PDB file of N, CA and C in Angstrom:
ATOM      1  N   MET A   1     195.267-173.378 -65.594  1.00  0.00           N
ATOM      2  CA  MET A   1     194.098-172.973 -65.707  1.00  0.00           C
ATOM      3  C   MET A   1     195.026-171.864 -67.176  1.00  0.00           C
ATOM      4  N   SER A   2     195.117-172.245 -68.670  1.00  0.00           N
ATOM      5  CA  SER A   2     195.480-170.961 -69.490  1.00  0.00           C
ATOM      6  C   SER A   2     194.388-169.597 -69.615  1.00  0.00           C
ATOM      7  N   THR A   3     195.069-169.068 -69.291  1.00  0.00           N
ATOM      8  CA  THR A   3     195.039-167.024 -69.171  1.00  0.00           C
ATOM      9  C   THR A   3     195.610-166.492 -70.911  1.00  0.00           C
ATOM     10  N   THR A   4     196.206-167.905 -71.497  1.00  0.00           N
ATOM     11  CA  THR A   4     196.490-167.220 -73.387  1.00  0.00           C
ATOM     12  C   THR A   4     195.514-167.509 -73.967  1.00  0.00           C
ATOM     13  N   GLY A   5     195.557-169.170 -74.181  1.00  0.00           N
ATOM     14  CA  GLY A   5     193.987-169.274 -74.436  1.00  0.00           C
ATOM     15  C   GLY A   5     192.463-169.415 -74.705  1.00  0.00           C
ATOM     16  N   GLU A   6     192.135-168.915 -73.273  1.00  0.00           N
ATOM     17  CA  GLU A   6     190.950-169.128 -72.723  1.00  0.00           C
ATOM     18  C   GLU A   6     190.406-166.685 -72.943  1.00  0.00           C
ATOM     19  N   ARG A   7     191.744-166.222 -73.217  1.00  0.00           N
ATOM     20  CA  ARG A   7     191.717-165.014 -73.544  1.00  0.00           C
ATOM     21  C   ARG A   7     191.517-164.481 -74.473  1.00  0.00           C
ATOM     22  N   SER A   8     192.142-165.385 -75.428  1.00  0.00           N
ATOM     23  CA  SER A   8     192.344-165.393 -77.470  1.00  0.00           C
ATOM     24  C   SER A   8     190.370-166.377 -77.575  1.00  0.00           C
ATOM     25  N   THR A   9     190.168-166.867 -77.731  1.00  0.00           N
ATOM     26  CA  THR A   9     189.517-167.676 -77.279  1.00  0.00           C
ATOM     27  C   THR A   9     187.858-167.858 -77.043  1.00  0.00           C
ATOM     28  N   GLY A  10     188.103-168.225 -75.771  1.00  0.00           N
ATOM     29  CA  GLY A  10     186.927-167.852 -74.753  1.00  0.00           C
ATOM     30  C   GLY A  10     187.408-169.410 -74.480  1.00  0.00           C
ATOM     31  N   THR A  11     185.853-169.797 -73.003  1.00  0.00           N
ATOM     32  CA  THR A  11     185.892-171.265 -72.734  1.00  0.00           C
ATOM     33  C   THR A  11     185.094-171.913 -73.862  1.00  0.00           C
ATOM     34  N   ILE A  12     185.324-173.141 -73.596  1.00  0.00           N
ATOM     35  CA  ILE A  12     184.082-174.221 -75.034  1.00  0.00           C
ATOM     36  C   ILE A  12     183.313-173.821 -74.965  1.00  0.00           C
ATOM     37  N   TYR A  13     182.165-173.414 -73.003  1.00  0.00           N
ATOM     38  CA  TYR A  13     180.770-172.563 -74.015  1.00  0.00           C
ATOM     39  C   TYR A  13     180.455-171.458 -74.483  1.00  0.00           C
ATOM     40  N   GLU A  14     181.679-170.814 -73.282  1.00  0.00           N
ATOM     41  CA  GLU A  14     181.458-169.412 -74.891  1.00  0.00           C
ATOM     42  C   GLU A  14     181.626-169.424 -75.815  1.00  0.00           C
ATOM     43  N   GLN A  15     182.946-170.645 -76.667  1.00  0.00           N
ATOM     44  CA  GLN A  15     182.807-170.446 -78.297  1.00  0.00           C
ATOM     45  C   GLN A  15     181.064-171.239 -79.085  1.00  0.00           C
ATOM     46  N   VAL A  16     181.213-171.970 -77.632  1.00  0.00           N
ATOM     47  CA  VAL A  16     179.790-172.098 -78.350  1.00  0.00           C
ATOM     48  C   VAL A  16     178.346-171.335 -78.036  1.00  0.00           C
ATOM     49  N   GLN A  17     178.397-170.592 -77.160  1.00  0.00           N
ATOM     50  CA  GLN A  17     177.376-169.052 -77.573  1.00  0.00           C
ATOM     51  C   GLN A  17     177.230-168.276 -78.481  1.00  0.00           C
ATOM     52  N   ALA A  18     178.428-168.653 -78.891  1.00  0.00           N
ATOM     53  CA  ALA A  18     179.686-167.377 -80.049  1.00  0.00           C
ATOM     54  C   ALA A  18     178.397-168.261 -80.887  1.00  0.00           C
ATOM     55  N   SER A  19     178.531-169.893 -81.544  1.00  0.00           N
ATOM     56  CA  SER A  19     178.516-170.111 -82.467  1.00  0.00           C
ATOM     57  C   SER A  19     176.616-169.799 -82.887  1.00  0.00           C
ATOM     58  N   PRO A  20     177.365-170.003 -84.493  1.00  0.00           N
ATOM     59  CA  PRO A  20     175.225-170.030 -85.261  1.00  0.00           C
ATOM     60  C   PRO A  20     174.758-170.809 -85.354  1.00  0.00           C
ATOM     61  N   GLU A  21     174.655-172.143 -84.463  1.00  0.00           N
ATOM     62  CA  GLU A  21     173.788-173.159 -84.351  1.00  0.00           C
ATOM     63  C   GLU A  21     173.805-172.494 -82.598  1.00  0.00           C
ATOM     64  N   PHE A  22     174.156-172.029 -82.278  1.00  0.00           N
ATOM     65  CA  PHE A  22     173.704-172.499 -80.891  1.00  0.00           C
ATOM     66  C   PHE A  22     172.441-170.533 -80.703  1.00  0.00           C
ATOM     67  N   ALA A  23     173.254-170.052 -81.674  1.00  0.00           N
ATOM     68  CA  ALA A  23     171.628-168.969 -82.671  1.00  0.00           C
ATOM     69  C   ALA A  23     171.042-169.331 -82.824  1.00  0.00           C
ATOM     70  N   ASP A  24     170.859-170.265 -83.476  1.00  0.00           N
ATOM     71  CA  ASP A  24     170.173-170.792 -84.330  1.00  0.00           C
ATOM     72  C   ASP A  24     169.340-171.543 -83.564  1.00  0.00           C
ATOM     73  N   LEU A  25     169.596-172.782 -82.447  1.00  0.00           N
ATOM     74  CA  LEU A  25     168.783-172.871 -81.692  1.00  0.00           C
ATOM     75  C   LEU A  25     168.019-171.924 -80.403  1.00  0.00           C
ATOM     76  N   ARG A  26     169.046-171.328 -80.362  1.00  0.00           N
ATOM     77  CA  ARG A  26     168.003-169.965 -79.605  1.00  0.00           C
ATOM     78  C   ARG A  26     166.920-168.941 -80.529  1.00  0.00           C
ATOM     79  N   SER A  27     166.992-169.193 -81.452  1.00  0.00           N
ATOM     80  CA  SER A  27     166.240-168.442 -82.667  1.00  0.00           C
ATOM     81  C   SER A  27     164.005-169.516 -82.610  1.00  0.00           C
ATOM     82  N   ARG A  28     164.726-170.763 -82.969  1.00  0.00           N
ATOM     83  CA  ARG A  28     163.971-171.438 -83.359  1.00  0.00           C
ATOM     84  C   ARG A  28     162.805-171.771 -81.160  1.00  0.00           C
ATOM     85  N   LEU A  29     163.686-172.154 -80.661  1.00  0.00           N
ATOM     86  CA  LEU A  29     163.079-171.043 -79.298  1.00  0.00           C
ATOM     87  C   LEU A  29     162.148-170.209 -79.014  1.00  0.00           C
ATOM     88  N   ARG A  30     162.433-169.209 -79.155  1.00  0.00           N
ATOM     89  CA  ARG A  30     161.974-168.174 -79.112  1.00  0.00           C
ATOM     90  C   ARG A  30     160.886-167.671 -80.121  1.00  0.00           C
ATOM     91  N   ARG A  31     161.091-168.899 -81.452  1.00  0.00           N
ATOM     92  CA  ARG A  31     159.786-168.442 -82.676  1.00  0.00           C
ATOM     93  C   ARG A  31     158.588-169.257 -81.623  1.00  0.00           C
ATOM     94  N   PHE A  32     159.650-170.241 -81.057  1.00  0.00           N
ATOM     95  CA  PHE A  32     158.526-171.110 -80.753  1.00  0.00           C
ATOM     96  C   PHE A  32     157.373-170.506 -79.593  1.00  0.00           C
ATOM     97  N   VAL A  33     158.587-170.379 -78.406  1.00  0.00           N
ATOM     98  CA  VAL A  33     158.116-169.390 -77.133  1.00  0.00           C
ATOM     99  C   VAL A  33     157.055-167.772 -76.848  1.00  0.00           C
ATOM    100  N   PHE A  34     158.080-167.489 -77.285  1.00  0.00           N
ATOM    101  CA  PHE A  34     156.634-166.153 -77.695  1.00  0.00           C
ATOM    102  C   PHE A  34     155.868-166.049 -78.330  1.00  0.00           C
ATOM    103  N   PRO A  35     155.587-166.515 -79.626  1.00  0.00           N
ATOM    104  CA  PRO A  35     154.280-166.226 -79.857  1.00  0.00           C
ATOM    105  C   PRO A  35     153.352-167.236 -79.338  1.00  0.00           C
ATOM    106  N   MET A  36     153.528-168.095 -78.384  1.00  0.00           N
ATOM    107  CA  MET A  36     152.639-169.072 -77.969  1.00  0.00           C
ATOM    108  C   MET A  36     152.258-168.435 -76.084  1.00  0.00           C
ATOM    109  N   SER A  37     153.152-168.191 -75.596  1.00  0.00           N
ATOM    110  CA  SER A  37     152.657-166.743 -74.053  1.00  0.00           C
ATOM    111  C   SER A  37     152.403-165.728 -74.640  1.00  0.00           C
ATOM    112  N   VAL A  38     152.070-164.570 -76.012  1.00  0.00           N
ATOM    113  CA  VAL A  38     151.026-164.156 -76.008  1.00  0.00           C
ATOM    114  C   VAL A  38     149.481-165.121 -76.320  1.00  0.00           C
ATOM    115  N   LEU A  39     150.048-165.488 -77.282  1.00  0.00           N
ATOM    116  CA  LEU A  39     148.769-166.916 -77.472  1.00  0.00           C
ATOM    117  C   LEU A  39     147.597-166.941 -75.889  1.00  0.00           C
ATOM    118  N   PHE A  40     148.407-167.865 -75.231  1.00  0.00           N
ATOM    119  CA  PHE A  40     148.291-168.272 -74.051  1.00  0.00           C
ATOM    120  C   PHE A  40     147.370-167.277 -72.872  1.00  0.00           C
ATOM    121  N   LEU A  41     148.851-166.257 -72.765  1.00  0.00           N
ATOM    122  CA  LEU A  41     148.434-164.378 -72.476  1.00  0.00           C
ATOM    123  C   LEU A  41     147.289-164.023 -72.712  1.00  0.00           C
ATOM    124  N   ALA A  42     146.854-163.883 -73.812  1.00  0.00           N
ATOM    125  CA  ALA A  42     145.443-163.334 -74.470  1.00  0.00           C
ATOM    126  C   ALA A  42     144.072-164.083 -74.490  1.00  0.00           C
ATOM    127  N   TRP A  43     144.325-165.402 -74.157  1.00  0.00           N
ATOM    128  CA  TRP A  43     143.706-166.239 -73.616  1.00  0.00           C
ATOM    129  C   TRP A  43     142.859-165.525 -72.820  1.00  0.00           C
ATOM    130  N   TYR A  44     143.202-165.551 -71.187  1.00  0.00           N
ATOM    131  CA  TYR A  44     144.039-166.063 -69.927  1.00  0.00           C
ATOM    132  C   TYR A  44     143.363-164.532 -70.224  1.00  0.00           C
ATOM    133  N   LEU A  45     142.938-163.396 -70.077  1.00  0.00           N
ATOM    134  CA  LEU A  45     142.833-162.585 -70.263  1.00  0.00           C
ATOM    135  C   LEU A  45     141.287-162.432 -71.042  1.00  0.00           C
ATOM    136  N   LEU A  46     141.139-162.958 -72.286  1.00  0.00           N
ATOM    137  CA  LEU A  46     139.923-162.767 -72.614  1.00  0.00           C
ATOM    138  C   LEU A  46     139.226-163.655 -71.506  1.00  0.00           C
ATOM    139  N   TYR A  47     139.320-164.048 -71.259  1.00  0.00           N
ATOM    140  CA  TYR A  47     139.147-165.138 -69.641  1.00  0.00           C
ATOM    141  C   TYR A  47     138.324-163.993 -68.720  1.00  0.00           C
ATOM    142  N   VAL A  48     138.965-163.181 -68.091  1.00  0.00           N
ATOM    143  CA  VAL A  48     139.366-162.079 -67.337  1.00  0.00           C
ATOM    144  C   VAL A  48     138.064-161.081 -67.315  1.00  0.00           C
ATOM    145  N   VAL A  49     138.383-160.829 -68.690  1.00  0.00           N
ATOM    146  CA  VAL A  49     137.932-159.309 -68.865  1.00  0.00           C
ATOM    147  C   VAL A  49     135.999-159.733 -69.104  1.00  0.00           C
ATOM    148  N   LEU A  50     135.545-161.049 -69.582  1.00  0.00           N
ATOM    149  CA  LEU A  50     134.772-161.867 -69.998  1.00  0.00           C
ATOM    150  C   LEU A  50     133.997-162.001 -68.529  1.00  0.00           C
ATOM    151  N   ALA A  51     134.710-162.209 -67.060  1.00  0.00           N
ATOM    152  CA  ALA A  51     134.230-162.591 -65.995  1.00  0.00           C
ATOM    153  C   ALA A  51     134.063-161.744 -65.259  1.00  0.00           C
ATOM    154  N   SER A  52     135.042-160.605 -65.356  1.00  0.00           N
ATOM    155  CA  SER A  52     134.611-158.902 -65.206  1.00  0.00           C
ATOM    156  C   SER A  52     133.803-158.112 -65.129  1.00  0.00           C
ATOM    157  N   TYR A  53     133.572-157.893 -66.785  1.00  0.00           N
ATOM    158  CA  TYR A  53     132.876-156.717 -67.790  1.00  0.00           C
ATOM    159  C   TYR A  53     131.378-157.772 -67.913  1.00  0.00           C
ATOM    160  N   ALA A  54     131.523-159.032 -67.993  1.00  0.00           N
ATOM    161  CA  ALA A  54     130.451-159.454 -69.306  1.00  0.00           C
ATOM    162  C   ALA A  54     129.932-160.757 -68.381  1.00  0.00           C
ATOM    163  N   PRO A  55     129.939-160.744 -67.067  1.00  0.00           N
ATOM    164  CA  PRO A  55     129.090-161.722 -66.317  1.00  0.00           C
ATOM    165  C   PRO A  55     127.904-162.385 -66.866  1.00  0.00           C
ATOM    166  N   GLY A  56     127.127-161.421 -66.972  1.00  0.00           N
ATOM    167  CA  GLY A  56     125.531-161.825 -67.838  1.00  0.00           C
ATOM    168  C   GLY A  56     126.189-163.333 -68.917  1.00  0.00           C
ATOM    169  N   PHE A  57     126.894-163.053 -70.084  1.00  0.00           N
ATOM    170  CA  PHE A  57     126.828-164.028 -70.764  1.00  0.00           C
ATOM    171  C   PHE A  57     128.366-165.375 -70.421  1.00  0.00           C
ATOM    172  N   MET A  58     128.673-165.094 -68.737  1.00  0.00           N
ATOM    173  CA  MET A  58     129.441-165.800 -68.384  1.00  0.00           C
ATOM    174  C   MET A  58     128.752-166.884 -67.728  1.00  0.00           C
ATOM    175  N   ALA A  59     127.133-166.199 -67.198  1.00  0.00           N
ATOM    176  CA  ALA A  59     126.243-166.768 -66.626  1.00  0.00           C
ATOM    177  C   ALA A  59     124.841-167.931 -67.377  1.00  0.00           C
ATOM    178  N   ILE A  60     125.625-167.224 -68.110  1.00  0.00           N
ATOM    179  CA  ILE A  60     124.734-168.466 -70.079  1.00  0.00           C
ATOM    180  C   ILE A  60     124.579-169.472 -69.005  1.00  0.00           C
ATOM    181  N   LYS A  61     123.457-170.307 -68.893  1.00  0.00           N
ATOM    182  CA  LYS A  61     124.035-171.940 -68.758  1.00  0.00           C
ATOM    183  C   LYS A  61     123.783-172.063 -69.810  1.00  0.00           C
ATOM    184  N   VAL A  62     124.278-173.425 -69.997  1.00  0.00           N
ATOM    185  CA  VAL A  62     125.471-174.368 -72.113  1.00  0.00           C
ATOM    186  C   VAL A  62     124.389-175.925 -70.434  1.00  0.00           C
ATOM    187  N   PHE A  63     123.651-176.576 -69.549  1.00  0.00           N
ATOM    188  CA  PHE A  63     123.293-177.779 -70.175  1.00  0.00           C
ATOM    189  C   PHE A  63     123.208-177.920 -68.175  1.00  0.00           C
ATOM    190  N   GLY A  64     122.534-178.035 -67.531  1.00  0.00           N
ATOM    191  CA  GLY A  64     122.263-177.561 -66.185  1.00  0.00           C
ATOM    192  C   GLY A  64     122.672-177.276 -65.428  1.00  0.00           C
ATOM    193  N   ASN A  65     123.138-176.952 -64.238  1.00  0.00           N
ATOM    194  CA  ASN A  65     124.183-176.386 -63.762  1.00  0.00           C
ATOM    195  C   ASN A  65     125.574-176.304 -64.626  1.00  0.00           C
ATOM    196  N   ILE A  66     125.420-176.593 -66.630  1.00  0.00           N
ATOM    197  CA  ILE A  66     127.148-175.538 -66.682  1.00  0.00           C
ATOM    198  C   ILE A  66     126.833-175.296 -66.463  1.00  0.00           C
ATOM    199  N   ASN A  67     127.861-173.247 -66.782  1.00  0.00           N
ATOM    200  CA  ASN A  67     127.168-172.099 -67.901  1.00  0.00           C
ATOM    201  C   ASN A  67     128.977-172.338 -68.721  1.00  0.00           C
ATOM    202  N   VAL A  68     128.797-170.386 -69.537  1.00  0.00           N
ATOM    203  CA  VAL A  68     130.067-170.785 -69.880  1.00  0.00           C
ATOM    204  C   VAL A  68     131.143-170.342 -69.483  1.00  0.00           C
ATOM    205  N   GLY A  69     131.099-169.975 -67.993  1.00  0.00           N
ATOM    206  CA  GLY A  69     131.874-169.543 -67.359  1.00  0.00           C
ATOM    207  C   GLY A  69     132.482-170.789 -67.252  1.00  0.00           C
ATOM    208  N   LEU A  70     132.198-171.235 -67.077  1.00  0.00           N
ATOM    209  CA  LEU A  70     132.649-172.483 -66.602  1.00  0.00           C
ATOM    210  C   LEU A  70     133.262-173.423 -67.043  1.00  0.00           C
ATOM    211  N   ILE A  71     132.818-173.377 -68.578  1.00  0.00           N
ATOM    212  CA  ILE A  71     133.277-174.001 -69.573  1.00  0.00           C
ATOM    213  C   ILE A  71     134.935-173.192 -70.372  1.00  0.00           C
ATOM    214  N   ILE A  72     134.642-172.418 -70.031  1.00  0.00           N
ATOM    215  CA  ILE A  72     135.615-171.036 -70.395  1.00  0.00           C
ATOM    216  C   ILE A  72     136.545-171.406 -69.455  1.00  0.00           C
ATOM    217  N   GLY A  73     136.988-171.862 -68.710  1.00  0.00           N
ATOM    218  CA  GLY A  73     137.711-171.651 -66.966  1.00  0.00           C
ATOM    219  C   GLY A  73     138.540-173.544 -67.087  1.00  0.00           C
ATOM    220  N   LEU A  74     137.221-173.882 -67.318  1.00  0.00           N
ATOM    221  CA  LEU A  74     138.249-175.679 -67.838  1.00  0.00           C
ATOM    222  C   LEU A  74     139.036-175.679 -69.277  1.00  0.00           C
ATOM    223  N   LEU A  75     137.970-174.941 -70.259  1.00  0.00           N
ATOM    224  CA  LEU A  75     138.984-175.096 -71.257  1.00  0.00           C
ATOM    225  C   LEU A  75     140.604-174.647 -71.106  1.00  0.00           C
ATOM    226  N   GLN A  76     140.496-173.342 -70.273  1.00  0.00           N
ATOM    227  CA  GLN A  76     141.460-172.946 -69.845  1.00  0.00           C
ATOM    228  C   GLN A  76     142.840-173.747 -69.264  1.00  0.00           C
ATOM    229  N   PHE A  77     142.279-175.005 -68.731  1.00  0.00           N
ATOM    230  CA  PHE A  77     142.688-176.287 -68.076  1.00  0.00           C
ATOM    231  C   PHE A  77     143.875-176.720 -69.391  1.00  0.00           C
ATOM    232  N   VAL A  78     141.949-177.019 -70.154  1.00  0.00           N
ATOM    233  CA  VAL A  78     141.988-177.510 -71.598  1.00  0.00           C
ATOM    234  C   VAL A  78     143.491-176.867 -72.171  1.00  0.00           C
ATOM    235  N   SER A  79     143.877-175.868 -72.884  1.00  0.00           N
ATOM    236  CA  SER A  79     144.547-174.806 -73.545  1.00  0.00           C
ATOM    237  C   SER A  79     145.588-175.796 -72.113  1.00  0.00           C
ATOM    238  N   THR A  80     146.688-174.751 -71.730  1.00  0.00           N
ATOM    239  CA  THR A  80     147.177-174.943 -70.908  1.00  0.00           C
ATOM    240  C   THR A  80     148.164-176.188 -71.020  1.00  0.00           C
ATOM    241  N   PHE A  81     147.436-177.831 -71.177  1.00  0.00           N
ATOM    242  CA  PHE A  81     147.672-178.997 -71.661  1.00  0.00           C
ATOM    243  C   PHE A  81     148.498-179.698 -73.030  1.00  0.00           C
ATOM    244  N   ALA A  82     147.082-178.514 -73.954  1.00  0.00           N
ATOM    245  CA  ALA A  82     147.523-178.659 -75.356  1.00  0.00           C
ATOM    246  C   ALA A  82     148.490-178.402 -75.101  1.00  0.00           C
ATOM    247  N   ILE A  83     149.068-177.274 -75.123  1.00  0.00           N
ATOM    248  CA  ILE A  83     149.651-175.914 -74.948  1.00  0.00           C
ATOM    249  C   ILE A  83     151.206-176.947 -74.790  1.00  0.00           C
ATOM    250  N   THR A  84     151.014-177.467 -73.494  1.00  0.00           N
ATOM    251  CA  THR A  84     152.192-178.413 -73.014  1.00  0.00           C
ATOM    252  C   THR A  84     152.384-180.070 -74.194  1.00  0.00           C
ATOM    253  N   THR A  85     151.432-180.554 -74.488  1.00  0.00           N
ATOM    254  CA  THR A  85     151.917-181.054 -75.447  1.00  0.00           C
ATOM    255  C   THR A  85     152.909-181.115 -77.661  1.00  0.00           C
ATOM    256  N   ILE A  86     152.065-180.074 -77.291  1.00  0.00           N
ATOM    257  CA  ILE A  86     152.015-179.185 -78.658  1.00  0.00           C
ATOM    258  C   ILE A  86     154.186-178.998 -78.487  1.00  0.00           C
ATOM    259  N   TYR A  87     154.311-178.756 -77.628  1.00  0.00           N
ATOM    260  CA  TYR A  87     156.306-177.965 -77.006  1.00  0.00           C
ATOM    261  C   TYR A  87     156.482-178.836 -77.073  1.00  0.00           C
ATOM    262  N   VAL A  88     156.393-180.063 -76.024  1.00  0.00           N
ATOM    263  CA  VAL A  88     156.957-181.517 -76.521  1.00  0.00           C
ATOM    264  C   VAL A  88     157.789-181.478 -77.812  1.00  0.00           C
ATOM    265  N   ARG A  89     156.470-181.995 -77.974  1.00  0.00           N
ATOM    266  CA  ARG A  89     156.376-182.527 -79.857  1.00  0.00           C
ATOM    267  C   ARG A  89     157.926-181.282 -80.564  1.00  0.00           C
ATOM    268  N   TYR A  90     157.383-179.956 -81.012  1.00  0.00           N
ATOM    269  CA  TYR A  90     158.347-178.847 -80.233  1.00  0.00           C
ATOM    270  C   TYR A  90     159.648-179.119 -80.579  1.00  0.00           C
ATOM    271  N   ALA A  91     160.359-179.940 -79.222  1.00  0.00           N
ATOM    272  CA  ALA A  91     161.131-179.516 -78.789  1.00  0.00           C
ATOM    273  C   ALA A  91     161.399-180.748 -79.285  1.00  0.00           C
ATOM    274  N   ASN A  92     161.514-182.263 -79.045  1.00  0.00           N
ATOM    275  CA  ASN A  92     161.133-183.245 -79.934  1.00  0.00           C
ATOM    276  C   ASN A  92     161.775-183.150 -81.226  1.00  0.00           C
ATOM    277  N   LYS A  93     161.456-182.843 -81.530  1.00  0.00           N
ATOM    278  CA  LYS A  93     161.512-181.915 -83.380  1.00  0.00           C
ATOM    279  C   LYS A  93     163.028-181.382 -83.883  1.00  0.00           C
ATOM    280  N   HIS A  94     162.783-180.268 -82.856  1.00  0.00           N
ATOM    281  CA  HIS A  94     163.565-179.083 -83.677  1.00  0.00           C
ATOM    282  C   HIS A  94     164.765-177.895 -82.871  1.00  0.00           C
ATOM    283  N   LEU A  95     164.293-179.000 -81.583  1.00  0.00           N
ATOM    284  CA  LEU A  95     165.466-177.906 -80.560  1.00  0.00           C
ATOM    285  C   LEU A  95     166.350-179.342 -79.831  1.00  0.00           C
ATOM    286  N   ASP A  96     165.429-181.292 -79.948  1.00  0.00           N
ATOM    287  CA  ASP A  96     166.918-181.562 -78.795  1.00  0.00           C
ATOM    288  C   ASP A  96     167.700-182.288 -79.918  1.00  0.00           C
ATOM    289  N   PRO A  97     167.376-182.670 -81.465  1.00  0.00           N
ATOM    290  CA  PRO A  97     168.339-182.618 -82.052  1.00  0.00           C
ATOM    291  C   PRO A  97     169.471-181.590 -81.523  1.00  0.00           C
ATOM    292  N   ALA A  98     169.411-180.342 -81.771  1.00  0.00           N
ATOM    293  CA  ALA A  98     170.354-179.213 -82.380  1.00  0.00           C
ATOM    294  C   ALA A  98     171.243-179.537 -80.888  1.00  0.00           C
ATOM    295  N   ALA A  99     169.811-179.491 -79.562  1.00  0.00           N
ATOM    296  CA  ALA A  99     170.894-179.021 -78.334  1.00  0.00           C
ATOM    297  C   ALA A  99     171.547-180.772 -78.149  1.00  0.00           C
ATOM    298  N   GLU A 100     171.027-181.487 -78.555  1.00  0.00           N
ATOM    299  CA  GLU A 100     172.122-183.146 -78.451  1.00  0.00           C
ATOM    300  C   GLU A 100     173.113-182.371 -79.093  1.00  0.00           C
ATOM    301  N   LYS A 101     173.384-182.338 -80.162  1.00  0.00           N
ATOM    302  CA  LYS A 101     174.855-181.607 -81.456  1.00  0.00           C
ATOM    303  C   LYS A 101     175.925-181.183 -80.398  1.00  0.00           C
ATOM    304  N   LEU A 102     175.103-179.594 -79.536  1.00  0.00           N
ATOM    305  CA  LEU A 102     176.022-179.164 -79.408  1.00  0.00           C
ATOM    306  C   LEU A 102     176.665-179.725 -78.196  1.00  0.00           C
ATOM    307  N   ARG A 103     175.854-180.294 -77.239  1.00  0.00           N
ATOM    308  CA  ARG A 103     176.235-180.931 -76.681  1.00  0.00           C
ATOM    309  C   ARG A 103     177.252-181.838 -76.648  1.00  0.00           C
ATOM    310  N   HIS A 104     177.157-182.577 -77.213  1.00  0.00           N
ATOM    311  CA  HIS A 104     178.389-183.972 -78.060  1.00  0.00           C
ATOM    312  C   HIS A 104     179.262-182.815 -78.137  1.00  0.00           C
ATOM    313  N   GLN A 105     178.991-181.807 -79.251  1.00  0.00           N
ATOM    314  CA  GLN A 105     180.216-180.505 -79.688  1.00  0.00           C
ATOM    315  C   GLN A 105     180.575-180.160 -77.780  1.00  0.00           C
ATOM    316  N   ILE A 106     180.829-179.958 -77.035  1.00  0.00           N
ATOM    317  CA  ILE A 106     181.415-179.959 -75.685  1.00  0.00           C
ATOM    318  C   ILE A 106     181.739-180.311 -74.628  1.00  0.00           C
ATOM    319  N   GLU A 107     180.893-181.490 -74.503  1.00  0.00           N
ATOM    320  CA  GLU A 107     181.511-183.602 -74.242  1.00  0.00           C
ATOM    321  C   GLU A 107     182.649-183.314 -75.134  1.00  0.00           C
ATOM    322  N   GLY A 108     182.920-183.354 -76.177  1.00  0.00           N
ATOM    323  CA  GLY A 108     183.676-183.825 -76.837  1.00  0.00           C
ATOM    324  C   GLY A 108     184.989-183.238 -76.870  1.00  0.00           C
ATOM    325  N   ALA A 109     184.549-181.948 -76.924  1.00  0.00           N
ATOM    326  CA  ALA A 109     185.718-180.675 -76.413  1.00  0.00           C
ATOM    327  C   ALA A 109     186.821-180.433 -75.566  1.00  0.00           C
ATOM    328  N   GLU A 110     185.789-181.413 -74.031  1.00  0.00           N
ATOM    329  CA  GLU A 110     186.638-180.578 -72.443  1.00  0.00           C
ATOM    330  C   GLU A 110     187.356-182.421 -72.292  1.00  0.00           C
TER     331      GLU A 110
END
């Protein structure tokens, strides 16, 4: 290992991590993940609060033995799959190309 070169410039991984391209990639990821996480957690919290403090509302029958609580509970699963689908599309369009470019940059330097 060359200690002189690595101390002044860092390893290829440290160089990439310090690059504006990597910072942009992290920023793109955070712009999606943090708001989506807050949205989902708020949606889940609403379900829990309604179940705890509005049992009469949650027990309203919509049709047959299906009530509002069951529908909202099932929508939790639907929203999880929807968020996953949205994330995959977002990653394919905005994250993966930038990550691939950084990967080629790292592999080309080794």
